[in-house]
mmCIF file of N, CA and C in Angstrom:
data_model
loop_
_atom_site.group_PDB
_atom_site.id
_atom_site.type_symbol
_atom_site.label_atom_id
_atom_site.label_comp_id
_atom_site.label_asym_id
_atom_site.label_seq_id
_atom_site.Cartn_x
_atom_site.Cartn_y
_atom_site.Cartn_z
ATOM 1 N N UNK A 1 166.911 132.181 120.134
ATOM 2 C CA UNK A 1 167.823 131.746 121.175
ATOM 3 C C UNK A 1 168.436 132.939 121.917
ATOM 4 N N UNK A 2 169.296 133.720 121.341
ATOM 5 C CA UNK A 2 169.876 135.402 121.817
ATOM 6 C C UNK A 2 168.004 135.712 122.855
ATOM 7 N N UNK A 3 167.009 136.041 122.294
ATOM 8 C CA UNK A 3 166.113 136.689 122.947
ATOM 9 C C UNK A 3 165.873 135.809 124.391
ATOM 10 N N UNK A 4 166.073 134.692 124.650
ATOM 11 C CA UNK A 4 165.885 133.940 125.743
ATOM 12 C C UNK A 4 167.269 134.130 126.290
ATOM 13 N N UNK A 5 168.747 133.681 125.824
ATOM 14 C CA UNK A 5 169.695 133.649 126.615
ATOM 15 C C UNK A 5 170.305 135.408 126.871
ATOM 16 N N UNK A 6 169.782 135.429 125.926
ATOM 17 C CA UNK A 6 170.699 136.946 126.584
ATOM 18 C C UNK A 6 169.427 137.774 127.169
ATOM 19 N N UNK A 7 168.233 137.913 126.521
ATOM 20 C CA UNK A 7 167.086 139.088 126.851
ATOM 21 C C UNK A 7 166.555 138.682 127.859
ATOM 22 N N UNK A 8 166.404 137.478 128.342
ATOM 23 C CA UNK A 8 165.474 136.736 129.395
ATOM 24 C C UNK A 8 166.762 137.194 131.081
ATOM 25 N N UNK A 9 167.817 136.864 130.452
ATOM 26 C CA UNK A 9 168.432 136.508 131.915
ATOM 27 C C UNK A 9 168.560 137.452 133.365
ATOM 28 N N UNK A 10 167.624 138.503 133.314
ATOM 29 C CA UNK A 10 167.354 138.892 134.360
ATOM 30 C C UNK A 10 166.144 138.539 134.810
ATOM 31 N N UNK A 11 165.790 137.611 134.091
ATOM 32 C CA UNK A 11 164.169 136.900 135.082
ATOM 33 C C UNK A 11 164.282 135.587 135.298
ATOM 34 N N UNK A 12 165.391 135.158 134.414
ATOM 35 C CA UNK A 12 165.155 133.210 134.534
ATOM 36 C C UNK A 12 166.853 133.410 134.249
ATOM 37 N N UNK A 13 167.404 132.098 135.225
ATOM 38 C CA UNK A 13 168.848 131.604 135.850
ATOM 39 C C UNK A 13 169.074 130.870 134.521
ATOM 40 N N UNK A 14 170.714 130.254 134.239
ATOM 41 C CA UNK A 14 170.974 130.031 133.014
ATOM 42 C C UNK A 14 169.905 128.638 132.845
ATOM 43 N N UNK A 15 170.033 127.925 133.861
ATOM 44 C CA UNK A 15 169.482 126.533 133.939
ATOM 45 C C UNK A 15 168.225 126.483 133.193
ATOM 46 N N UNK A 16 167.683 127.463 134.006
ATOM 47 C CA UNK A 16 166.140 127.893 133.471
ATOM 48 C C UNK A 16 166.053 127.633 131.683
ATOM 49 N N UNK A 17 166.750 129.168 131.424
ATOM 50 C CA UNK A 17 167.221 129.657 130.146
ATOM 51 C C UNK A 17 167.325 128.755 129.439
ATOM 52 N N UNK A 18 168.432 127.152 129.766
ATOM 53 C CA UNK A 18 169.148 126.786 129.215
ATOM 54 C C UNK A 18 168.086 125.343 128.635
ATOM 55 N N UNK A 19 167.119 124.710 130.036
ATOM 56 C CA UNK A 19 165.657 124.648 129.776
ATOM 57 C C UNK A 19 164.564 125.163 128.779
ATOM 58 N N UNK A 20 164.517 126.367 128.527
ATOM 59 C CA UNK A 20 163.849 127.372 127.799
ATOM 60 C C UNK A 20 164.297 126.918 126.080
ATOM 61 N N UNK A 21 165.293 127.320 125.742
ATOM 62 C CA UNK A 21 165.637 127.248 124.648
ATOM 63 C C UNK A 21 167.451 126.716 124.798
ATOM 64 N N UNK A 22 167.050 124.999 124.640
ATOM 65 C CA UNK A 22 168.677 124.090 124.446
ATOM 66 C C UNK A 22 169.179 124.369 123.413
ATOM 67 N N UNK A 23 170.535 124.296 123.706
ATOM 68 C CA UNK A 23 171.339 124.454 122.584
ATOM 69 C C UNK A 23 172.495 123.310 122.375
ATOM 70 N N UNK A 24 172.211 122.830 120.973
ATOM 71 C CA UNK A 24 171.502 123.134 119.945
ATOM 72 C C UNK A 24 170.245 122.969 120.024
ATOM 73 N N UNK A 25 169.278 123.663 119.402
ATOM 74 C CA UNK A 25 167.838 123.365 119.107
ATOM 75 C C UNK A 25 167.440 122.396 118.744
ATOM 76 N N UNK A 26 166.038 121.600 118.847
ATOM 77 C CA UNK A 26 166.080 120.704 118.152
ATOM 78 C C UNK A 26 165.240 121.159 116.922
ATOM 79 N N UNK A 27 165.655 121.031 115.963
ATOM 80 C CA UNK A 27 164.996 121.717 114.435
ATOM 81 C C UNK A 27 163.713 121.206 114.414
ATOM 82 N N UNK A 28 163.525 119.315 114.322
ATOM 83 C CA UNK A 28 162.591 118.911 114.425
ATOM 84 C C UNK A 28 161.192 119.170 115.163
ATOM 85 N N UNK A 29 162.003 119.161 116.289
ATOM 86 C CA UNK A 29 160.608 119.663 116.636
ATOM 87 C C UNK A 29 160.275 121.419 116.933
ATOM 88 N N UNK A 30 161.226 122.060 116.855
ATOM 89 C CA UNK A 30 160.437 123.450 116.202
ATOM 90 C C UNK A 30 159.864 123.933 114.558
ATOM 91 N N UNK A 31 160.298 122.764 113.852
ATOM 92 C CA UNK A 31 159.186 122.569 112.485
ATOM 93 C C UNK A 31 157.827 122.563 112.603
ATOM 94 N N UNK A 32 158.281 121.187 113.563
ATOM 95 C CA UNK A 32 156.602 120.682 113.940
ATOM 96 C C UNK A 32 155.859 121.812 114.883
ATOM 97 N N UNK A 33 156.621 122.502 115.815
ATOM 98 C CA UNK A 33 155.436 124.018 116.214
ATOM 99 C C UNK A 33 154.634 124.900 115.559
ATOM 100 N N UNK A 34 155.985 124.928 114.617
ATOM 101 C CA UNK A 34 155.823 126.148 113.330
ATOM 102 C C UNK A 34 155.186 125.610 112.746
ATOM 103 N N UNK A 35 154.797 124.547 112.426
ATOM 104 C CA UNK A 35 153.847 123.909 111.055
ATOM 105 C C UNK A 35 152.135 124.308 110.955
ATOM 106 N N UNK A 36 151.675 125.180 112.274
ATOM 107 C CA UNK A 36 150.375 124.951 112.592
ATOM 108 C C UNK A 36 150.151 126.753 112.954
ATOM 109 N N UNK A 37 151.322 127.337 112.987
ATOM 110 C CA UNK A 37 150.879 128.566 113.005
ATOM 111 C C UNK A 37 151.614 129.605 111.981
ATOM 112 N N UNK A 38 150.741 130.886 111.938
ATOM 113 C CA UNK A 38 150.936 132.148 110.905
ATOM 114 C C UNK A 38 152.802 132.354 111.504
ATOM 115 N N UNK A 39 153.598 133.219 110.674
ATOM 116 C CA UNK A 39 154.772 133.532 111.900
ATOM 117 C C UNK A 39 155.007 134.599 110.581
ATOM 118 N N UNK A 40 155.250 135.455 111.143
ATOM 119 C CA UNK A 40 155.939 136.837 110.423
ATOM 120 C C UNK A 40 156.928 137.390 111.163
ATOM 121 N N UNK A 41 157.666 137.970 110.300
ATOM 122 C CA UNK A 41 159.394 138.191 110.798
ATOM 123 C C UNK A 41 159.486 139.652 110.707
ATOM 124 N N UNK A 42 159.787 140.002 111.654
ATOM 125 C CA UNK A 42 160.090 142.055 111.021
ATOM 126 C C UNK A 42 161.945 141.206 111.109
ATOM 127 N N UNK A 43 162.832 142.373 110.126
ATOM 128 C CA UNK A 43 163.931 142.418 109.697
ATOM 129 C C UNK A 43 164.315 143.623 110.279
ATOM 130 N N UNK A 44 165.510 143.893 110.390
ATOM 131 C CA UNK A 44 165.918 145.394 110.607
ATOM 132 C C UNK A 44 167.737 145.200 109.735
ATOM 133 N N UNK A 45 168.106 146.632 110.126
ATOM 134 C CA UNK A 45 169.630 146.313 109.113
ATOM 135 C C UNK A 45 170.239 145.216 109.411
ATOM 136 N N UNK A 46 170.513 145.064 110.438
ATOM 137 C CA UNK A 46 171.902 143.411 110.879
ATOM 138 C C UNK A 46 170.909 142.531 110.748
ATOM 139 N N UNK A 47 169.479 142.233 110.174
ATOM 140 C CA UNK A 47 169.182 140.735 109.932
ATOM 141 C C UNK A 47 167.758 140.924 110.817
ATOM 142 N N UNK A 48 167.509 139.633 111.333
ATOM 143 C CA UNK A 48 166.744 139.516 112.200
ATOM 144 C C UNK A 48 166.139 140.438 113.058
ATOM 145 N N UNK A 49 165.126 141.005 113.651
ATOM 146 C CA UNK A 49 164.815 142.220 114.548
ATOM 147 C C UNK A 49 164.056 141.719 115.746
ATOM 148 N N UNK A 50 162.904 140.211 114.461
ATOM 149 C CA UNK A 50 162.074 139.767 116.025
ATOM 150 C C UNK A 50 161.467 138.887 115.522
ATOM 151 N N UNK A 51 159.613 138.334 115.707
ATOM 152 C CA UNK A 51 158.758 137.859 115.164
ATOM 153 C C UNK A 51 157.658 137.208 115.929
ATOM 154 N N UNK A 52 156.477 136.924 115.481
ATOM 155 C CA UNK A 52 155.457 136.918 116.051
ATOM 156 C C UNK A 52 154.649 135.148 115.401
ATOM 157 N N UNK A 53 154.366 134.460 116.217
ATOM 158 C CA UNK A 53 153.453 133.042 115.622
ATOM 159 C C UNK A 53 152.704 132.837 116.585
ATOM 160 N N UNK A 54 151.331 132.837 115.667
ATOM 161 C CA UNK A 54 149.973 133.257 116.352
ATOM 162 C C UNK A 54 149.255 131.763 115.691
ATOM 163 N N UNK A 55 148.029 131.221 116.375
ATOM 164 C CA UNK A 55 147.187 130.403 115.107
ATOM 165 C C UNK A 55 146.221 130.973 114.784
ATOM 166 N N UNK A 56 144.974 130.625 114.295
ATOM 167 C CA UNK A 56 143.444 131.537 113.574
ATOM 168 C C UNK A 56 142.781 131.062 115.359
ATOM 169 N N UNK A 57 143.031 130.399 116.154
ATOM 170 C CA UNK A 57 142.047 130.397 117.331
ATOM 171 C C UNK A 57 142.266 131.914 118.327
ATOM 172 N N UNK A 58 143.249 132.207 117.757
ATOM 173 C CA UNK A 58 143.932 133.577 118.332
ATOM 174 C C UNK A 58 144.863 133.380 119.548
ATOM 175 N N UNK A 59 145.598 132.436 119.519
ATOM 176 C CA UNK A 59 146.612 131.968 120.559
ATOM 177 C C UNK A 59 147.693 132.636 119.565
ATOM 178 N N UNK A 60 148.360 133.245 120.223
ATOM 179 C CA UNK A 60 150.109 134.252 120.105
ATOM 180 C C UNK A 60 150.579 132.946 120.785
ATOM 181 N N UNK A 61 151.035 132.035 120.037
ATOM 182 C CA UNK A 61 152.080 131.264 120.971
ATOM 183 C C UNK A 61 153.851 131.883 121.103
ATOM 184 N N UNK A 62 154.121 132.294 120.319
ATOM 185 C CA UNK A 62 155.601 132.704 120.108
ATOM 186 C C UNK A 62 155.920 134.747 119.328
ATOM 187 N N UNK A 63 156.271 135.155 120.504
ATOM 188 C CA UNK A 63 156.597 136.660 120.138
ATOM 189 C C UNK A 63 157.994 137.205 120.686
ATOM 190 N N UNK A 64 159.136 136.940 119.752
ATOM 191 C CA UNK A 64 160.016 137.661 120.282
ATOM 192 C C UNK A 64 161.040 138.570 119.940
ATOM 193 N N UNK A 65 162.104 139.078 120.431
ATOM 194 C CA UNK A 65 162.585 140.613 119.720
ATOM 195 C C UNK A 65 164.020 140.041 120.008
ATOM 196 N N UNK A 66 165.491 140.341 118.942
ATOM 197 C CA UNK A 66 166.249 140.352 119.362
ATOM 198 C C UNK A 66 166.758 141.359 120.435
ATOM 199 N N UNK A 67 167.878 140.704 121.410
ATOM 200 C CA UNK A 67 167.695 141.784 121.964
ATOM 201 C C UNK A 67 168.586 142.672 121.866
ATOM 202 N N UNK A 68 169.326 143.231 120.272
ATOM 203 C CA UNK A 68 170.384 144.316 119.635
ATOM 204 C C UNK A 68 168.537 145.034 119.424
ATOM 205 N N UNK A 69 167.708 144.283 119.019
ATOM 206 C CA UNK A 69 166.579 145.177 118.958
ATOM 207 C C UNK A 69 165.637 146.007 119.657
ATOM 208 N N UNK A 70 165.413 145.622 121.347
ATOM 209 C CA UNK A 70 164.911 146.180 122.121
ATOM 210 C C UNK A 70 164.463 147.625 122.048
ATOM 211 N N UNK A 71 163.327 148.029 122.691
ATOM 212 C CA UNK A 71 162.867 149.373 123.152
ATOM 213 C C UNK A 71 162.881 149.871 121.545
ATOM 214 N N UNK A 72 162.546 149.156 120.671
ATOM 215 C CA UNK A 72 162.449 150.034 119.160
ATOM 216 C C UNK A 72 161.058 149.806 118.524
ATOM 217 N N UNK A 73 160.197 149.066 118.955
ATOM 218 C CA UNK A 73 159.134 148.846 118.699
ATOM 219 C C UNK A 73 158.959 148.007 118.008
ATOM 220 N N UNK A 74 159.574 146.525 117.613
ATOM 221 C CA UNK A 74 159.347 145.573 116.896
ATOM 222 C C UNK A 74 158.520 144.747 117.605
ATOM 223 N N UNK A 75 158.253 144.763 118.810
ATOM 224 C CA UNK A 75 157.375 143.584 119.480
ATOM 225 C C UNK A 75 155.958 144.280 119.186
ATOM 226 N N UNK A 76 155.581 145.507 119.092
ATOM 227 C CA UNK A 76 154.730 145.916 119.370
ATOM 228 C C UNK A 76 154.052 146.370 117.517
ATOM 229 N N UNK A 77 154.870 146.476 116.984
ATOM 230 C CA UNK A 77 154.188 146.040 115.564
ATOM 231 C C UNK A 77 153.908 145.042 115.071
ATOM 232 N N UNK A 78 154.533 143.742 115.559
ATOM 233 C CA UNK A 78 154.405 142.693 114.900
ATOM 234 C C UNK A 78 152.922 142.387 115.794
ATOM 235 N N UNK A 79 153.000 142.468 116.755
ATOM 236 C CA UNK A 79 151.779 142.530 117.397
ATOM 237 C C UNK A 79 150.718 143.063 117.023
ATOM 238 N N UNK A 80 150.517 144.228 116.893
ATOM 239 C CA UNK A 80 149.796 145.157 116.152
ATOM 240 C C UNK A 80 149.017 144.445 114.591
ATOM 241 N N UNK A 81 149.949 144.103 114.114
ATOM 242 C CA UNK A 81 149.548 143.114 112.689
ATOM 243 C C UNK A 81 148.959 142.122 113.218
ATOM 244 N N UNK A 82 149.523 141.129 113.855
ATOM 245 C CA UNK A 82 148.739 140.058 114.295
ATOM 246 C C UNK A 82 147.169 140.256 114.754
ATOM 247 N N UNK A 83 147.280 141.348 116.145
ATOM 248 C CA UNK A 83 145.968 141.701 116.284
ATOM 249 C C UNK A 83 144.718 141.693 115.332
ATOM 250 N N UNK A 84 145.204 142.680 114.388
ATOM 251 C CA UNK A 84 144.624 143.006 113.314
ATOM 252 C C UNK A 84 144.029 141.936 112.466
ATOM 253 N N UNK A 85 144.744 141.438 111.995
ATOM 254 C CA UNK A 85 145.041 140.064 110.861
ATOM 255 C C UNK A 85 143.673 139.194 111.640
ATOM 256 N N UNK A 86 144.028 138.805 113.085
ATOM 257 C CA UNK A 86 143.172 137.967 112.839
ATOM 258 C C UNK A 86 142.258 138.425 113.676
ATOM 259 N N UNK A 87 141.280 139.793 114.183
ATOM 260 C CA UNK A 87 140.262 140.227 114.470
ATOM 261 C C UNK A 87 139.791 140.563 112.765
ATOM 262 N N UNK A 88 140.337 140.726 111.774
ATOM 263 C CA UNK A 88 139.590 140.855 110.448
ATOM 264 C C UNK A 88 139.025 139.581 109.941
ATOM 265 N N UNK A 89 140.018 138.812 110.771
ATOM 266 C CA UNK A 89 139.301 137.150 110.363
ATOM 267 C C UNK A 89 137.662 136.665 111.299
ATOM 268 N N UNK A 90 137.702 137.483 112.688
ATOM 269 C CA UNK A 90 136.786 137.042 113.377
ATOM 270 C C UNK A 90 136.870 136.885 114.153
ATOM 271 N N UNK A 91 138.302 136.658 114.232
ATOM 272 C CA UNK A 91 138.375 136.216 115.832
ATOM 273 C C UNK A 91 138.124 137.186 117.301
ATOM 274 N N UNK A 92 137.526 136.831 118.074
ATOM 275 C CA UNK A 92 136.827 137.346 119.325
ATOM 276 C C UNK A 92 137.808 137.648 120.433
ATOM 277 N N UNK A 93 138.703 136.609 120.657
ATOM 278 C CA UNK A 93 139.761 136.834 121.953
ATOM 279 C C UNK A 93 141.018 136.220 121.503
ATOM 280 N N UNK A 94 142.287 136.861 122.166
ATOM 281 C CA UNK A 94 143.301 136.462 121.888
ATOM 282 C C UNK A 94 143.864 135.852 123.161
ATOM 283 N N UNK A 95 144.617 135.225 122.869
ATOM 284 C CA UNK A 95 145.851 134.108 124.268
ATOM 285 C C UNK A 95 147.081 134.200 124.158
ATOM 286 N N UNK A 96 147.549 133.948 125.548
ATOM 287 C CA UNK A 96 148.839 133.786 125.133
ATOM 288 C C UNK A 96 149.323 132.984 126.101
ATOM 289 N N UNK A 97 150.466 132.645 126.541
ATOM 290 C CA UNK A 97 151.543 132.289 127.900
ATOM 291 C C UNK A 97 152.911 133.471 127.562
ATOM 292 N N UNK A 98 152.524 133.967 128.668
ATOM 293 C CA UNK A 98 153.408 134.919 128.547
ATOM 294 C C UNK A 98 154.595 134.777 129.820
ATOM 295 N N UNK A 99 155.927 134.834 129.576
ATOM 296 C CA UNK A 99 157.031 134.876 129.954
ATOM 297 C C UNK A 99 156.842 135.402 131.057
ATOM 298 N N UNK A 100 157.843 135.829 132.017
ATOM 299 C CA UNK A 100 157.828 136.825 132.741
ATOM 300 C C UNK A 100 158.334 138.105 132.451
ATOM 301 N N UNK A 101 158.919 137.916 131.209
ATOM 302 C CA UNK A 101 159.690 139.019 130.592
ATOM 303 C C UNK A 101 158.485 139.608 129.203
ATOM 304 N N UNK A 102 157.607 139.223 128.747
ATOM 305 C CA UNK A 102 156.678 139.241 128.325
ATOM 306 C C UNK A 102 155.835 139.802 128.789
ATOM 307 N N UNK A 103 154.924 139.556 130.287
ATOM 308 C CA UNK A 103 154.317 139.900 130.973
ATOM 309 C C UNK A 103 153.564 141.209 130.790
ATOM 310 N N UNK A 104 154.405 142.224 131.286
ATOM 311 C CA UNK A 104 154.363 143.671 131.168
ATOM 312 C C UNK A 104 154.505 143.638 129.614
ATOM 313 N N UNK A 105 154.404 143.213 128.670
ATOM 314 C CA UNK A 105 154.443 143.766 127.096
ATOM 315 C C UNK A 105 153.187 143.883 127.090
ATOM 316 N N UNK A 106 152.638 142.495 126.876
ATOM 317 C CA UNK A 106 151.416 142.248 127.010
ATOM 318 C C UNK A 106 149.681 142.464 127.904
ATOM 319 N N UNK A 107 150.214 143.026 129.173
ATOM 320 C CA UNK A 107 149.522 143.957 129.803
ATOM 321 C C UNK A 107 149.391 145.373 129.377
ATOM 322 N N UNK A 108 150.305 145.700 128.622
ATOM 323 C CA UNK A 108 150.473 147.218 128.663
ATOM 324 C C UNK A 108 149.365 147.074 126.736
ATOM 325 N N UNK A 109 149.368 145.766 126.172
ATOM 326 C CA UNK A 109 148.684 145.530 125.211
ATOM 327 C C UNK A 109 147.102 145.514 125.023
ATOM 328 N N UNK A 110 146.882 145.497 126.774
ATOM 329 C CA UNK A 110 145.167 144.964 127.045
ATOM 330 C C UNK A 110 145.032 143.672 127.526
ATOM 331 N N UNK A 111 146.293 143.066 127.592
ATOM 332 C CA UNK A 111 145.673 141.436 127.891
ATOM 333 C C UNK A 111 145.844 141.595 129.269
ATOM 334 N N UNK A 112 144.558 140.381 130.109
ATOM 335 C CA UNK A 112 144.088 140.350 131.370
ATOM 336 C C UNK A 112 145.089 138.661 131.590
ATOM 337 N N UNK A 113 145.080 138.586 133.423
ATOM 338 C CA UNK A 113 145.852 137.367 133.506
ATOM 339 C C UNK A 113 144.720 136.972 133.782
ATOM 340 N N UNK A 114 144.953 135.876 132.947
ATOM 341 C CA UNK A 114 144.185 134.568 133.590
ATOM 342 C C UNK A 114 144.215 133.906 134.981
ATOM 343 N N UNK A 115 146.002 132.966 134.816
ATOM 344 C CA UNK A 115 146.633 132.684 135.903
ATOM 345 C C UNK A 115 147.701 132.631 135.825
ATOM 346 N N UNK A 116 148.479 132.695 136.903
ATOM 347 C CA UNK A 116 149.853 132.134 136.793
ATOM 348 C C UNK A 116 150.146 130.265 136.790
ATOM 349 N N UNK A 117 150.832 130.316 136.116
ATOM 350 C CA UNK A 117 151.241 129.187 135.840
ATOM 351 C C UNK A 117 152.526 128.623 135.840
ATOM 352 N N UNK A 118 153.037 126.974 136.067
ATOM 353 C CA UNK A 118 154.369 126.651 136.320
ATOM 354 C C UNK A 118 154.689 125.663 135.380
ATOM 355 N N UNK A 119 155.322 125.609 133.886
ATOM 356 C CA UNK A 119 155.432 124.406 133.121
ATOM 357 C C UNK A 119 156.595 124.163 133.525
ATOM 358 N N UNK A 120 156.704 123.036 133.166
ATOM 359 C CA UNK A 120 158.161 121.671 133.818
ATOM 360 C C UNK A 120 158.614 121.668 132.039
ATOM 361 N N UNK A 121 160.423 121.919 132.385
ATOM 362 C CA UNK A 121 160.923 121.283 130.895
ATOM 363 C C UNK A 121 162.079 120.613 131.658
ATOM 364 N N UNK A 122 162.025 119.346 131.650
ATOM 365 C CA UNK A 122 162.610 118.438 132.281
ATOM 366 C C UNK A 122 162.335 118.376 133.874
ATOM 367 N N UNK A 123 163.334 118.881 134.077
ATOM 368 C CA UNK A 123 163.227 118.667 135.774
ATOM 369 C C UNK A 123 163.462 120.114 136.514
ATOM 370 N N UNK A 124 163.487 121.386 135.334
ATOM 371 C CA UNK A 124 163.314 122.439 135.435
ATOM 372 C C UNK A 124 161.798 123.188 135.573
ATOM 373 N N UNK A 125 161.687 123.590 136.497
ATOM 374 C CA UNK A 125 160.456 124.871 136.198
ATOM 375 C C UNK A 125 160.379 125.802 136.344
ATOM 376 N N UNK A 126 159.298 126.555 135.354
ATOM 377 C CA UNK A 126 159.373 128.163 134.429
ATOM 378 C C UNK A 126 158.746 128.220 134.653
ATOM 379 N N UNK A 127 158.197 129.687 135.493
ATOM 380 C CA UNK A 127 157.186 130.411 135.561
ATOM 381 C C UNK A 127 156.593 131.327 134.110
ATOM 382 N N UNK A 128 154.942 131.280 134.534
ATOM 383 C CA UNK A 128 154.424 132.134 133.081
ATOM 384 C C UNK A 128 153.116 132.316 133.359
ATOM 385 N N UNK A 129 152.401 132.826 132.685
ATOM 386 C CA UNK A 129 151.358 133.757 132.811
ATOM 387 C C UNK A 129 150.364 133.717 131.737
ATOM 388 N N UNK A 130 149.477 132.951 131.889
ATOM 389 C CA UNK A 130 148.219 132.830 131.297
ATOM 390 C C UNK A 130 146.967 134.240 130.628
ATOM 391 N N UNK A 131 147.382 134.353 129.797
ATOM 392 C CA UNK A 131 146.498 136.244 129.795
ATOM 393 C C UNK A 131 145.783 135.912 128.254
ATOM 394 N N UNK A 132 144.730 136.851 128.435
ATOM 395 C CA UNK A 132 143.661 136.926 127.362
ATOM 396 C C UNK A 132 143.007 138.203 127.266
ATOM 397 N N UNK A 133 142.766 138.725 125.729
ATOM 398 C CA UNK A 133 142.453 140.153 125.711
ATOM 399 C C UNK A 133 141.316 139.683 124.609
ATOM 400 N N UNK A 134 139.919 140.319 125.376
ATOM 401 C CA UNK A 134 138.630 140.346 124.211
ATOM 402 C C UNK A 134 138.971 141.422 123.547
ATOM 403 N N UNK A 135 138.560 140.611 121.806
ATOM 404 C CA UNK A 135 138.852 141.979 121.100
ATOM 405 C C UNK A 135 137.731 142.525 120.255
ATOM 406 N N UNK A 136 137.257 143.404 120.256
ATOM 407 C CA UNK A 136 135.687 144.615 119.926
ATOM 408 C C UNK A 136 136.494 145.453 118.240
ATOM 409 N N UNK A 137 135.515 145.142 117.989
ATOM 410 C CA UNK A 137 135.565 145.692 116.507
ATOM 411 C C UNK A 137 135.862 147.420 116.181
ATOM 412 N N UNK A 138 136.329 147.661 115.205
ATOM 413 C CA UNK A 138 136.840 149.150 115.822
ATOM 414 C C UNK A 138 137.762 149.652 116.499
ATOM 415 N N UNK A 139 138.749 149.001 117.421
ATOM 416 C CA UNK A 139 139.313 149.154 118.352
ATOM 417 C C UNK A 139 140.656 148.981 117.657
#
């Protein structure tokens, strides 16, 4: 929630934001997201730092960093593992929807845009970014 309301808000208005991730959450159905993918947590001293939930098709659906954590490299290790993890499994290409605040993480990662894209959460719409990086063995 902090990584969307506070880290996001120079790309998306509170409405947006507030669209993005309601508060309160609904538990239920972020169980049911989480139920279908890997998710690993980096920690740092005050708790929380970030985390990454990917599935075995190689979709990164969810990567994010608090933002007391920024510019320290937690997005980019947890990433790093993921990569890894599941090119040892086989997998060929990775996905994502990437934020606009995301965007540039993930370019600077290798991933290509697909397209841009506009999802509706209610009567709100969020821009995002469709990107995919083939991944070669060795690399």
């Amino acid at each position: 929630s902090a990584a969307v309301h506070d880290g996001a808000a120079a790309h998306y208005d509170p409405r947006q934001r507030v669209a993005w991730a309601p508060q309160p959450p609904d538990l239920a159905r972020w169980r049911e997201r989480f139920a279908g993918l890997d998710t690993w947590v980096a920690e740092g001293e005050d708790g929380l730092a970030g985390f990454i939930a990917y599935d075995w098709d190689g979709h990164i659906d969810l990567l994010f960093t608090h933002p007391d954590q920024l510019r320290r490299g937690v997005a980019t290790a947890l990433y790093r593992f993921a990569e890894a993890t599941l090119m040892a499994a086989g997998v060929m290409e990775l996905t994502t929807a990437a934020s606009l605040v995301a965007h540039p993480f993930f370019t600077k990662q290798g991933f290509e845009l697909v397209e841009e894209q506009t999802v509706w959460r209610g009567e709100v719409a969020l821009r995002r970014f469709a990107m995919r990086k083939a991944l070669v063995a060795g690399r």
